[in-house]
Amino acid sequence: MYEINICHLYPELLNLYGDYGNIQALVRRLEWRGINVQVHSVSIGEPFLQDRYDIVFMGGGQNYEQDILHKDLLMQKKEPLIEAVENGTVFLCICGGFQLMGRYYKLSNGKEIECLGAMNHWTIGYEKRLTGNLIFKMEGLKQQPDGLVVGFENHSGKTYLGDGVSPLGKVVYGNGNNGEDGYEGARYKNVFCSYSHGSLLPKNPALTDEIITLALKRKYKDFVSLQPLNDIIETLARESMIKRLIKP
Amino acid sequence: MKKIINTVRFYVALLVGKISIHLLRITGSGGTSLPGKLAMTIYPEILRTLGAKYRIIMITGTNGKTTTARIIEQILTENHIKYTSNKSGANLISGLVTTLISDVKLNASPTSPTALLEVDEAAFRLASKYVNPAVLVVTNFFRDQLDRYGELFSAVEAVREGIINNPDTTLILNGDDSLCASLGKDVQNPVIYYGMDELPESEEENGKAYNNDASYCLYCKTKYEYLYHTYSHLGYFKCPECGYERPEPLVHIVRVPAMTSEFTSAVIGTPSGSFEAHINLPGFYNIYNALAAVTFAEVLGFSHEKTIKALSCFESGFGRMESISLGEKNIQVILIKNPTGLSQVLKYLATVDKPSVICFMINDNTADGTDISWLYDVDFEPLKNIQSRIPQIFVSGIRAEDMAVRLKYAGIFTDHIIIEKNNQAMLDSALNMLDVGETLFILPTYTALLDIRKLLIKRFKLKNFWQ
Ligand SMILES: [Zn+2]
């Protein structure tokens, strides 16, 4: 029987805007297919065991909370996290988690906060928050030919992608990474980053299944594909927002 | 000369305010902020001039403002104190101004010299520059509509700044909330804390806080240790590093002998002795609202007898668990606006032992918060546990489909979920499903509450069952 181990990084600190929904979506969609799933919380002072996890999730937090974990993340977890990324572990990093995976976060007062440097992107603090509904288009989303992913963004940093990192998708509605280059999120190896928080995975089951499939294929050489589920409700929710925002 | 001009402007503003209140009432639109806005355009200082004429009691915090205000109103009534209040819940500056304008006579003297004002946290900071409240009651701080306010701590800091502007105001603070209790540190104000010493047995599982808004020390960022949690981050907190801890409450819950789906009975300790009271409203979280109101009564030196009477008979108000009887069936409408609030409401629903039908109405207008991802921070476990006795769960509102997804991922059987975006149709089918004596629970976000109120008035010819 297949089994997937999910690592939830700093769950009590990085859980802004319904981040827990993403974990729940992964868990349910694995359970509904009879695949065993375990969620491991890894917080301050707890070791990140890079070989143990198939999917790593890092959400967003308020500045106050990000301050608390910053030292632990950089001193204790940086190396094994980068190793896991390089080894092809599947990651989902949302909002603050997305920013932390990059090189640095430059505050609007010029001060630079060092980040993990697992990926070549960086974030510049910006006074005006980029907030609102977000729709972006992903290439190669097998179950969902239109490739449209629906979410909500709320960030004050503008993120820019460097060499070696590709965007997760192209903005169709909203701001995305910086409101300038039309990109949303980032992809590197098996890492998925996005500014779309909270209900990203529950409402976009094709993306969820893409992430699950990657993790299963990496772990089990004989794994072929997931059995389809009834996604009528998810589709209704996704399409009602697409209709409301971009199809008059 | 300047003084005369200001006096003229004040009276013009007052008159315009009064006329517009009157006109809005005639047209039935009942606007509660527009008159204040108009008056402030004419005379920006109007809140200062009017505010000086009143003894002002303010209530702020994330959850429980309205309910606490309703209990305090009843306490004032029992003690024969005439008051005015912003009952409609218009709790921004313009709403406060409207309330005072509608109370004063044309010569600007108050009809009811005590003003009980529920005020939004950010609006309190602004209001504090114009008025000197005699008493400020703070209920709690939870995550609420972060898309508008940025971060949780900015709400706390807004209230703190407001307090610094008013060093004479007596502060009544929830001592079980580490964020709220911090407002009483290092200030000159008289401070009185309230808190809960003991939990009812049914609540003791609460230690496993599902979503925790403040688990790290506000001062030194060390993880708090808890003797007990009441709910969310409330409880007996203690920082092992810097020693910041729950302050000793002067007014406190000693015991909760009974908690049913209709009422709570609590033993409350005060400096002048303890007493048992029957709180006319169910829900664990409402014990805190009652406690805040009792603390207020203590500060004003009211008798226990009258406080007990007030707790037993106050009206909770529309959208705050008020039961609307339709003869054989009941409707209870409970406003939902943030994760902690909804989690607590679901815990309450689990105490209702009769079968019932539930309807979530989720809108995403500005007043509701445009981001609905907070629904994923809600603990749906209590609802999941009782789903066998809930034949149907309706979802309606602009984001009905998203709510359906949320319920599905919470583990609610999808064949129990009905998406019905037409409120009239939803109401009819839901009521049809009820047997005699059963209740339909409607859980709307703020603008959905306005919609359902309109519908209920039209449908059942209910008049003025709210104010
Ligand atoms: Zn401390």
XYZ file of C-alpha atoms and ligand atoms in Angstrom:
716
model
C 0.000 0.000 0.000
C 1.180 3.473 -0.872
C 1.973 5.962 1.846
C 2.694 9.674 1.709
C 4.368 11.645 4.484
C 3.588 15.333 4.597
C 5.730 17.756 6.569
C 3.926 20.868 7.804
C 6.584 23.433 8.653
C 5.885 25.697 11.646
C 2.157 24.918 11.639
C 1.335 27.143 14.625
C 3.274 30.069 13.196
C 2.745 29.872 9.471
C -0.977 29.341 9.177
C -2.308 32.624 8.003
C -5.390 32.801 5.775
C -6.523 29.227 5.911
C -3.236 27.597 5.001
C -4.473 24.522 6.803
C -6.922 24.033 3.915
C -4.047 23.062 1.644
C -2.916 20.312 4.005
C -6.490 19.170 4.350
C -6.919 18.951 0.574
C -3.797 16.815 0.207
C -4.846 14.540 3.063
C -8.438 14.067 1.908
C -7.597 13.419 -1.712
C -5.059 10.796 -0.671
C -7.469 9.217 1.804
C -10.322 9.117 -0.710
C -8.070 6.980 -2.890
C -7.112 4.662 -0.085
C -3.547 5.957 0.132
C -2.065 6.188 3.601
C -1.110 9.656 4.677
C 0.703 11.041 7.698
C 1.154 14.689 8.584
C 4.229 15.615 10.598
C 4.423 18.983 12.297
C 7.935 20.369 12.379
C 8.321 23.563 14.360
C 10.919 25.508 16.302
C 13.610 23.295 17.818
C 12.384 20.216 15.971
C 14.614 18.618 13.344
C 13.670 18.583 9.664
C 14.473 15.043 8.537
C 14.787 15.466 4.803
C 14.487 11.786 3.873
C 11.302 11.267 5.789
C 8.933 13.533 3.875
C 7.377 13.241 0.431
C 5.609 16.584 0.467
C 6.708 19.644 2.430
C 4.265 22.455 3.093
C 5.189 25.944 4.237
C 2.486 28.596 4.647
C 2.430 32.292 5.379
C 2.551 34.224 8.633
C 2.358 37.723 9.987
C 5.654 39.595 10.275
C 5.670 38.991 14.013
C 5.494 35.238 13.558
C 8.010 35.149 10.744
C 10.425 36.968 13.048
C 10.073 34.245 15.669
C 10.953 31.397 13.355
C 13.555 33.162 11.218
C 16.537 32.147 13.318
C 15.414 28.537 13.650
C 14.800 28.284 9.920
C 18.172 29.671 8.888
C 20.316 28.108 11.601
C 18.686 24.702 12.021
C 16.769 23.825 8.880
C 18.387 25.580 5.952
C 20.785 22.831 4.900
C 18.420 19.849 5.077
C 15.700 21.903 3.376
C 17.949 22.803 0.468
C 19.077 19.201 0.231
C 15.445 18.060 0.087
C 14.712 20.557 -2.677
C 17.723 19.395 -4.691
C 16.746 15.756 -4.194
C 13.361 16.386 -5.776
C 11.135 16.358 -2.694
C 7.805 17.940 -3.557
C 7.263 21.337 -1.889
C 4.297 23.650 -1.703
C 5.156 27.100 -0.373
C 2.526 29.792 -0.048
C 2.894 33.543 0.400
C 5.397 34.024 3.257
C 6.659 30.479 2.620
C 7.213 31.387 -1.028
C 9.223 34.464 -0.012
C 11.296 32.482 2.512
C 12.396 29.994 -0.160
C 14.076 32.799 -2.108
C 17.311 34.700 -1.545
C 16.223 37.705 0.460
C 13.390 40.003 1.429
C 14.271 43.664 1.202
C 12.118 45.819 3.489
C 10.851 49.190 2.323
C 13.365 50.843 4.704
C 16.195 49.196 2.767
C 17.012 46.532 5.350
C 17.620 43.116 3.804
C 16.345 39.963 5.497
C 18.206 36.829 4.511
C 16.021 33.968 3.292
C 16.744 30.277 2.640
C 18.227 30.772 -0.801
C 16.807 27.450 -1.939
C 15.618 29.170 -5.083
C 16.722 32.147 -7.159
C 14.012 34.684 -6.461
C 13.843 37.724 -4.200
C 11.215 40.000 -2.724
C 11.069 43.758 -2.321
C 8.827 45.249 0.369
C 6.196 47.575 -0.951
C 3.896 49.933 0.915
C 0.720 49.066 -0.884
C -0.564 45.545 -0.305
C -1.483 43.487 -3.342
C -4.802 42.066 -2.254
C -7.693 40.445 -4.032
C -8.983 37.554 -6.046
C -6.434 35.958 -8.319
C -6.673 33.772 -11.387
C -3.640 32.409 -13.178
C -3.082 30.012 -16.049
C -0.822 27.005 -15.653
C 0.637 24.995 -18.514
C 0.306 21.253 -18.568
C -2.345 20.822 -15.903
C -3.454 17.423 -17.158
C -6.879 17.102 -15.564
C -7.875 20.621 -16.356
C -7.336 21.670 -19.962
C -8.079 25.395 -19.428
C -5.229 25.490 -16.884
C -7.000 28.189 -14.856
C -6.250 28.220 -11.121
C -8.364 30.387 -8.812
C -7.237 31.876 -5.508
C -6.793 34.955 -3.367
C -3.613 36.941 -2.789
C -2.646 39.288 0.035
C 0.992 40.325 0.174
C 2.988 43.486 0.583
C 6.161 42.141 -1.016
C 6.821 42.102 -4.745
C 8.675 38.988 -5.846
C 10.936 38.714 -8.879
C 12.221 35.496 -10.460
C 15.859 35.005 -11.432
C 17.542 32.487 -13.751
C 16.651 28.861 -13.249
C 13.237 29.571 -11.726
C 10.094 29.566 -13.840
C 6.738 31.051 -12.946
C 3.998 28.721 -11.744
C 1.623 30.417 -14.136
C 0.640 33.590 -15.928
C -1.714 36.061 -14.270
C -5.135 36.259 -15.864
C -6.799 38.318 -13.117
C -5.122 40.045 -10.167
C -1.482 40.961 -9.488
C 0.564 37.823 -9.009
C 4.212 38.073 -7.975
C 4.641 41.801 -8.431
C 1.836 43.207 -10.529
C 4.393 44.031 -13.245
C 5.683 41.047 -15.197
C 2.447 39.059 -15.328
C 3.918 36.062 -13.537
C 2.448 34.244 -10.577
C 4.343 31.932 -8.270
C 7.450 29.920 -9.000
C 8.540 26.450 -10.074
C 11.971 24.913 -9.466
C 12.648 21.143 -9.510
C 9.571 19.804 -7.633
C 8.861 23.004 -5.716
C 5.562 24.824 -6.225
C 5.344 28.376 -4.892
C 2.323 30.641 -5.015
C 0.887 33.818 -3.538
C -2.535 32.247 -3.684
C -3.261 31.236 -0.133
C -5.859 29.337 1.841
C -8.199 27.425 -0.324
C -5.765 27.081 -3.239
C -5.700 23.284 -3.223
C -9.276 22.458 -2.155
C -10.685 24.533 -4.976
C -8.180 23.511 -7.630
C -8.172 19.714 -7.447
C -6.223 19.327 -10.697
C -3.289 21.164 -9.133
C -3.615 19.126 -5.935
C -3.563 15.884 -7.895
C -0.568 17.099 -9.898
C 1.336 17.587 -6.634
C 0.220 14.241 -5.235
C 1.099 12.437 -8.474
C 4.589 13.914 -8.499
C 5.170 12.765 -4.937
C 3.889 9.252 -5.609
C 5.876 8.861 -8.832
C 9.030 9.957 -7.084
C 8.533 7.482 -4.263
C 7.047 4.479 -6.091
C 8.538 3.541 -9.461
C 5.495 1.364 -10.280
C 2.987 4.164 -9.693
C 1.143 5.117 -12.868
C -1.710 7.506 -12.169
C -4.370 8.533 -9.642
C -7.884 7.258 -9.933
C -10.281 10.097 -10.763
C -12.611 11.489 -8.086
C -15.975 13.214 -8.198
C -15.043 16.892 -8.258
C -18.413 18.422 -9.083
C -18.483 20.776 -6.083
C -14.881 21.910 -6.553
C -15.529 22.554 -10.227
C -18.630 24.597 -9.426
C -16.677 26.743 -6.975
C -13.785 27.258 -9.359
C -15.959 28.017 -12.352
C -18.244 30.411 -10.495
C -15.231 32.604 -9.735
C -13.864 32.366 -13.285
C -17.267 33.366 -14.623
C -17.550 36.224 -12.168
C -14.085 37.644 -12.688
C -13.117 37.103 -16.306
C -16.074 35.970 -18.355
C -18.735 38.687 -18.335
C -15.000 85.776 15.557
C -13.614 82.287 14.903
C -15.478 81.033 17.911
C -18.768 82.395 16.622
C -18.193 80.829 13.208
C -17.471 77.478 14.844
C -20.607 77.717 16.941
C -22.639 78.449 13.826
C -21.049 75.574 11.960
C -21.727 73.241 14.878
C -25.422 74.079 14.912
C -25.696 73.860 11.129
C -24.004 70.448 11.241
C -26.329 69.342 14.014
C -29.382 70.500 12.113
C -28.300 68.878 8.864
C -27.568 65.684 10.782
C -30.957 65.704 12.449
C -32.814 66.460 9.215
C -31.027 63.685 7.343
C -31.758 61.183 10.126
C -35.401 62.162 9.852
C -35.460 61.895 6.056
C -33.735 58.523 6.070
C -36.250 57.242 8.584
C -39.172 58.398 6.448
C -37.773 56.724 3.352
C -37.261 53.598 5.429
C -33.625 53.270 4.434
C -32.614 53.777 8.060
C -29.107 54.934 7.229
C -26.996 55.011 10.363
C -23.764 56.521 9.173
C -24.688 59.033 6.459
C -26.054 61.733 8.835
C -22.865 61.574 10.865
C -20.776 61.805 7.700
C -22.660 64.889 6.511
C -22.367 66.577 9.895
C -18.623 65.894 10.030
C -18.157 67.437 6.586
C -19.760 70.641 7.830
C -18.085 70.654 11.236
C -15.236 68.156 11.648
C -15.029 68.744 15.407
C -18.641 67.781 16.044
C -17.720 64.566 17.858
C -15.608 66.549 20.333
C -18.373 69.078 21.023
C -21.086 66.463 21.408
C -18.911 63.910 23.196
C -18.096 66.394 25.973
C -21.771 66.454 26.921
C -21.963 62.721 27.666
C -20.660 60.139 30.046
C -19.254 57.775 27.435
C -18.873 54.024 27.790
C -17.076 52.388 24.894
C -16.792 48.745 23.938
C -14.231 47.492 21.477
C -12.492 44.224 20.540
C -12.914 41.611 17.819
C -15.839 39.482 18.955
C -18.700 40.030 21.380
C -18.996 43.828 21.208
C -22.692 43.815 20.358
C -23.698 41.141 22.851
C -21.712 42.812 25.639
C -23.384 46.117 24.775
C -26.836 44.502 24.951
C -26.127 43.115 28.434
C -24.743 46.441 29.655
C -27.845 48.182 28.285
C -30.029 45.886 30.346
C -27.882 46.571 33.398
C -28.302 50.330 32.843
C -32.043 49.869 32.420
C -32.341 47.834 35.638
C -30.513 50.656 37.411
C -32.817 53.294 35.899
C -30.063 55.022 33.957
C -31.137 56.678 30.730
C -28.739 55.951 27.912
C -28.344 56.215 24.183
C -26.454 53.622 22.137
C -25.471 52.724 18.580
C -27.750 49.728 18.527
C -27.657 49.330 14.786
C -24.020 48.317 15.046
C -22.786 51.335 13.060
C -19.489 51.320 14.897
C -17.306 53.605 12.819
C -16.870 57.312 13.653
C -19.785 58.359 11.448
C -22.048 55.924 13.291
C -21.008 57.300 16.693
C -21.714 60.848 15.500
C -25.113 59.821 14.136
C -26.005 58.237 17.482
C -25.174 61.387 19.470
C -26.842 63.717 16.960
C -30.026 61.749 17.154
C -29.976 61.867 20.963
C -29.265 65.565 21.576
C -32.024 68.148 21.554
C -31.836 71.076 19.131
C -30.125 73.185 21.800
C -27.448 70.461 21.856
C -28.216 69.199 25.350
C -28.391 65.407 25.764
C -31.692 63.603 26.182
C -29.900 60.626 27.755
C -26.595 61.756 29.259
C -24.980 58.301 29.163
C -23.777 57.028 25.770
C -22.961 53.364 25.301
C -20.929 53.077 22.126
C -19.683 49.936 20.457
C -16.683 50.917 18.382
C -14.480 49.243 15.794
C -10.840 48.873 16.955
C -9.345 51.153 14.321
C -12.163 53.669 14.747
C -11.454 53.731 18.497
C -8.004 55.152 17.842
C -9.564 58.003 15.871
C -12.457 58.512 18.308
C -10.014 58.715 21.226
C -8.739 62.016 19.843
C -12.168 63.585 20.213
C -13.825 61.980 23.214
C -12.836 60.934 26.729
C -14.651 57.726 27.580
C -15.298 57.193 31.284
C -15.014 53.447 30.755
C -13.555 51.306 27.969
C -14.443 47.618 27.798
C -12.218 45.449 25.585
C -13.528 41.977 24.753
C -10.748 40.116 22.900
C -8.528 40.104 19.830
C -8.815 37.449 17.151
C -8.022 37.342 13.491
C -10.714 39.159 11.670
C -10.782 40.224 8.054
C -7.074 40.594 7.603
C -7.582 41.646 4.028
C -8.736 45.000 5.345
C -6.670 45.546 8.450
C -3.373 43.987 7.510
C -2.395 42.192 10.651
C -3.880 41.163 13.964
C -1.431 43.200 15.976
C -2.373 46.412 14.235
C -5.814 46.156 15.855
C -4.210 45.753 19.293
C -1.895 48.697 18.642
C -4.775 50.867 17.437
C -6.581 50.335 20.733
C -3.354 50.904 22.668
C -2.819 54.264 20.966
C -6.387 55.215 21.768
C -5.826 54.377 25.434
C -2.682 56.527 25.550
C -4.834 59.450 24.370
C -7.134 58.885 27.363
C -5.130 58.228 30.548
C -8.176 58.767 32.783
C -10.410 56.165 31.191
C -11.114 53.133 33.371
C -10.125 50.016 31.446
C -12.089 46.788 31.727
C -9.946 44.133 30.073
C -10.181 40.443 29.330
C -7.288 39.102 31.398
C -7.435 35.679 29.757
C -6.423 37.193 26.418
C -2.686 37.887 26.375
C -3.166 40.538 23.686
C -6.027 42.292 25.457
C -4.407 42.064 28.915
C -1.275 43.747 27.560
C -3.296 46.947 27.127
C -3.296 47.353 30.900
C 0.490 47.201 31.222
C 2.472 50.401 31.705
C -0.485 52.753 31.537
C -1.700 55.315 34.056
C -5.325 54.276 33.661
C -7.274 52.444 36.341
C -7.377 48.821 35.081
C -9.733 46.004 36.024
C -9.394 42.516 34.586
C -11.973 39.795 34.192
C -11.305 36.122 33.516
C -12.359 32.536 33.875
C -10.959 30.462 36.744
C -12.628 27.229 35.888
C -14.016 25.599 32.786
C -17.264 23.698 32.499
C -16.457 20.020 32.012
C -17.721 20.002 28.445
C -15.124 22.600 27.479
C -12.061 20.983 28.955
C -10.946 19.588 25.629
C -10.305 23.138 24.562
C -6.615 22.886 25.342
C -6.079 21.640 21.826
C -6.415 25.053 20.300
C -7.157 24.554 16.633
C -6.023 27.861 15.381
C -4.033 29.930 17.716
C -3.743 33.631 17.165
C -1.117 34.399 19.753
C 0.866 31.475 21.055
C 4.114 33.394 21.457
C 4.863 36.056 24.056
C 4.096 39.562 22.919
C 7.161 40.874 24.742
C 9.926 38.311 24.272
C 8.547 35.932 21.611
C 8.868 32.838 23.807
C 6.093 30.251 23.568
C 3.529 30.740 26.340
C 2.826 27.966 28.777
C -0.825 27.468 29.650
C -2.347 26.235 32.876
C -5.533 25.903 30.835
C -7.059 27.186 27.613
C -10.634 28.376 27.585
C -10.853 28.762 23.823
C -8.531 29.822 21.007
C -5.613 31.636 22.681
C -7.629 32.623 25.763
C -6.768 31.045 29.097
C -4.239 31.086 31.891
C -1.121 31.999 29.924
C 2.340 32.437 31.340
C 5.601 33.309 29.628
C 8.428 31.145 31.035
C 11.032 33.640 29.855
C 9.992 37.175 30.826
C 7.251 36.300 33.290
C 4.388 38.059 31.513
C 1.290 36.197 32.671
C -2.444 36.308 33.022
C -3.214 39.073 35.499
C -5.323 38.154 38.487
C -8.921 38.943 37.531
C -11.000 40.995 39.949
C -14.216 39.682 38.471
C -14.066 36.030 37.552
C -16.009 32.884 36.772
C -15.715 30.597 39.767
C -17.814 27.747 38.452
C -20.202 26.966 35.601
C -22.840 24.686 37.141
C -24.931 24.428 33.954
C -24.551 25.035 30.263
C -27.426 24.118 27.963
C -28.418 25.011 24.428
C -30.664 27.740 25.870
C -28.761 29.308 28.769
C -25.701 29.185 30.984
C -25.622 29.386 34.728
C -22.435 30.702 36.262
C -21.016 31.520 39.660
C -19.277 34.864 39.398
C -16.786 36.145 41.954
C -16.398 39.885 42.573
C -14.645 41.966 45.246
C -18.043 42.454 46.887
C -18.796 38.738 47.059
C -19.855 36.026 44.663
C -23.249 35.226 43.213
C -24.857 32.753 40.859
C -26.419 34.100 37.691
C -28.508 32.686 34.903
C -27.172 34.033 31.622
C -29.983 34.362 29.144
C -27.894 33.259 26.165
C -26.208 29.960 25.328
C -22.684 29.508 23.988
C -19.494 29.181 25.943
C -18.008 32.361 24.473
C -20.975 34.393 25.693
C -19.882 33.741 29.280
C -17.026 36.154 28.599
C -19.445 38.777 27.288
C -21.539 38.432 30.417
C -18.405 38.650 32.543
C -17.330 41.881 30.829
C -20.759 43.371 31.532
C -20.697 42.239 35.175
C -17.290 43.874 35.579
C -18.781 47.073 34.227
C -21.594 46.830 36.805
C -18.992 46.359 39.558
C -17.051 49.427 38.414
C -20.217 51.495 38.582
C -21.087 50.035 41.973
C -24.417 48.527 40.947
C -26.095 45.941 43.157
C -25.674 42.230 42.414
C -29.404 41.833 42.528
C -29.921 44.141 39.572
C -27.023 42.637 37.641
C -28.452 39.146 38.139
C -31.814 40.376 36.916
C -30.229 41.982 33.844
C -28.293 38.810 32.934
C -31.462 36.774 33.116
C -33.547 38.934 30.808
C -31.455 40.886 28.304
C -32.275 40.582 24.624
C -29.417 39.399 22.492
C -30.505 41.179 19.341
C -30.982 40.061 15.783
C -28.200 37.866 14.453
C -26.883 37.151 17.926
C -28.662 33.888 18.667
C -32.013 35.547 19.111
C -34.683 32.926 18.660
C -37.458 33.821 16.253
C -40.549 31.744 16.809
C -42.689 30.934 13.802
C -45.349 29.176 15.819
C -44.333 25.548 15.690
C -40.855 26.043 14.320
C -37.970 28.306 15.230
C -35.285 30.205 13.433
C -32.067 31.258 15.081
C -29.753 33.608 13.199
C -26.116 33.760 14.291
C -23.739 36.210 12.639
C -20.391 34.681 11.691
C -17.395 36.810 10.845
C -14.141 35.115 11.785
C -12.643 31.678 12.493
C -12.767 31.836 16.287
C -16.361 33.047 16.262
C -17.579 30.383 13.839
C -15.659 27.614 15.629
C -17.433 28.602 18.839
C -20.830 28.712 17.124
C -20.297 25.183 15.770
C -19.450 23.974 19.265
C -22.697 25.509 20.437
C -24.666 23.799 17.644
C -23.270 20.492 18.805
C -25.007 21.035 22.169
C -28.437 21.232 20.516
C -29.713 17.703 20.888
C -32.744 17.956 18.605
C -32.397 17.458 14.857
C -32.026 20.741 13.075
C -31.278 22.223 9.689
C -28.322 24.529 9.186
C -27.757 27.157 6.537
C -24.465 28.922 5.904
C -24.753 32.193 3.993
C -21.359 33.336 2.815
C -20.886 36.681 1.096
C -17.608 38.333 0.176
C -18.551 41.989 0.009
C -16.238 44.536 1.626
C -18.137 44.450 4.919
C -17.841 40.648 5.066
C -14.174 40.600 4.129
C -13.411 39.874 0.488
C -11.181 36.935 1.385
C -13.119 33.892 2.485
C -10.127 31.636 3.113
C -10.706 32.111 6.864
C -13.316 29.363 6.517
C -10.363 26.956 6.389
C -9.221 28.103 9.836
C -12.511 27.024 11.366
C -12.768 23.814 13.364
C -15.635 21.891 11.716
C -15.105 18.791 13.850
C -18.154 19.506 16.092
C -20.375 19.749 13.012
C -18.910 16.562 11.565
C -19.665 14.767 14.824
C -23.361 15.642 14.735
C -23.995 15.340 11.015
C -26.079 12.205 11.453
C -28.801 14.277 13.093
C -28.634 17.085 10.572
C -30.489 15.942 7.474
C -29.429 18.859 5.308
C -26.928 21.649 5.321
C -27.780 24.489 2.980
C -25.171 26.806 1.582
C -26.131 30.107 0.069
C -24.716 33.582 -0.516
C -22.282 34.822 -3.155
C -19.699 32.191 -2.178
C -22.085 29.280 -1.614
C -20.021 26.934 -3.790
C -16.839 27.688 -1.856
C -18.622 26.937 1.392
C -19.760 23.612 -0.083
C -16.135 22.789 -0.913
C -15.110 23.737 2.618
C -17.724 21.413 4.104
C -16.717 18.588 1.789
C -13.072 18.846 2.870
C -14.154 19.035 6.501
C -15.603 15.567 6.035
C -19.299 16.449 5.764
C -21.209 13.978 3.569
C -21.678 15.670 0.222
C -25.211 14.316 -0.108
C -26.120 16.412 2.955
C -24.989 19.614 1.265
C -27.419 21.616 -0.863
C -26.264 24.664 -2.796
C -29.196 27.093 -3.015
C -28.300 30.648 -3.903
C -31.886 31.863 -3.896
C -32.552 32.830 -0.274
C -36.320 32.600 -0.577
C -36.113 29.067 -1.990
C -33.537 28.122 0.628
C -35.742 29.364 3.451
C -38.807 27.541 2.130
C -37.123 24.186 1.641
C -35.266 24.423 4.939
C -38.416 25.194 6.922
C -40.242 22.382 5.127
C -37.707 19.906 6.398
C -38.275 20.810 10.032
C -40.673 19.008 12.318
C -42.613 20.708 15.095
C -40.331 22.160 17.761
C -37.215 22.025 15.606
C -34.958 24.913 14.721
C -33.413 26.266 11.556
C -30.009 27.757 12.291
C -28.970 30.422 9.806
C -25.305 31.412 9.929
C -24.722 34.476 7.737
C -21.741 36.745 7.213
C -22.436 40.437 7.779
C -24.048 41.490 4.489
C -25.814 38.131 4.243
C -27.287 38.937 7.670
C -28.778 42.112 6.207
C -30.213 40.085 3.310
C -31.789 37.436 5.494
C -33.174 40.052 7.870
C -34.919 41.773 4.969
C -36.301 38.471 3.768
C -37.574 37.412 7.194
C -39.316 40.738 7.705
C -41.040 40.460 4.340
C -41.843 36.799 4.599
C -43.190 36.668 8.150
C -44.298 40.272 8.532
C -42.014 40.502 11.525
C -41.729 44.096 12.560
C -39.046 45.618 14.718
C -37.884 42.368 16.169
C -34.527 43.994 15.974
C -33.493 47.574 16.353
Zn 7.826 36.773 27.507
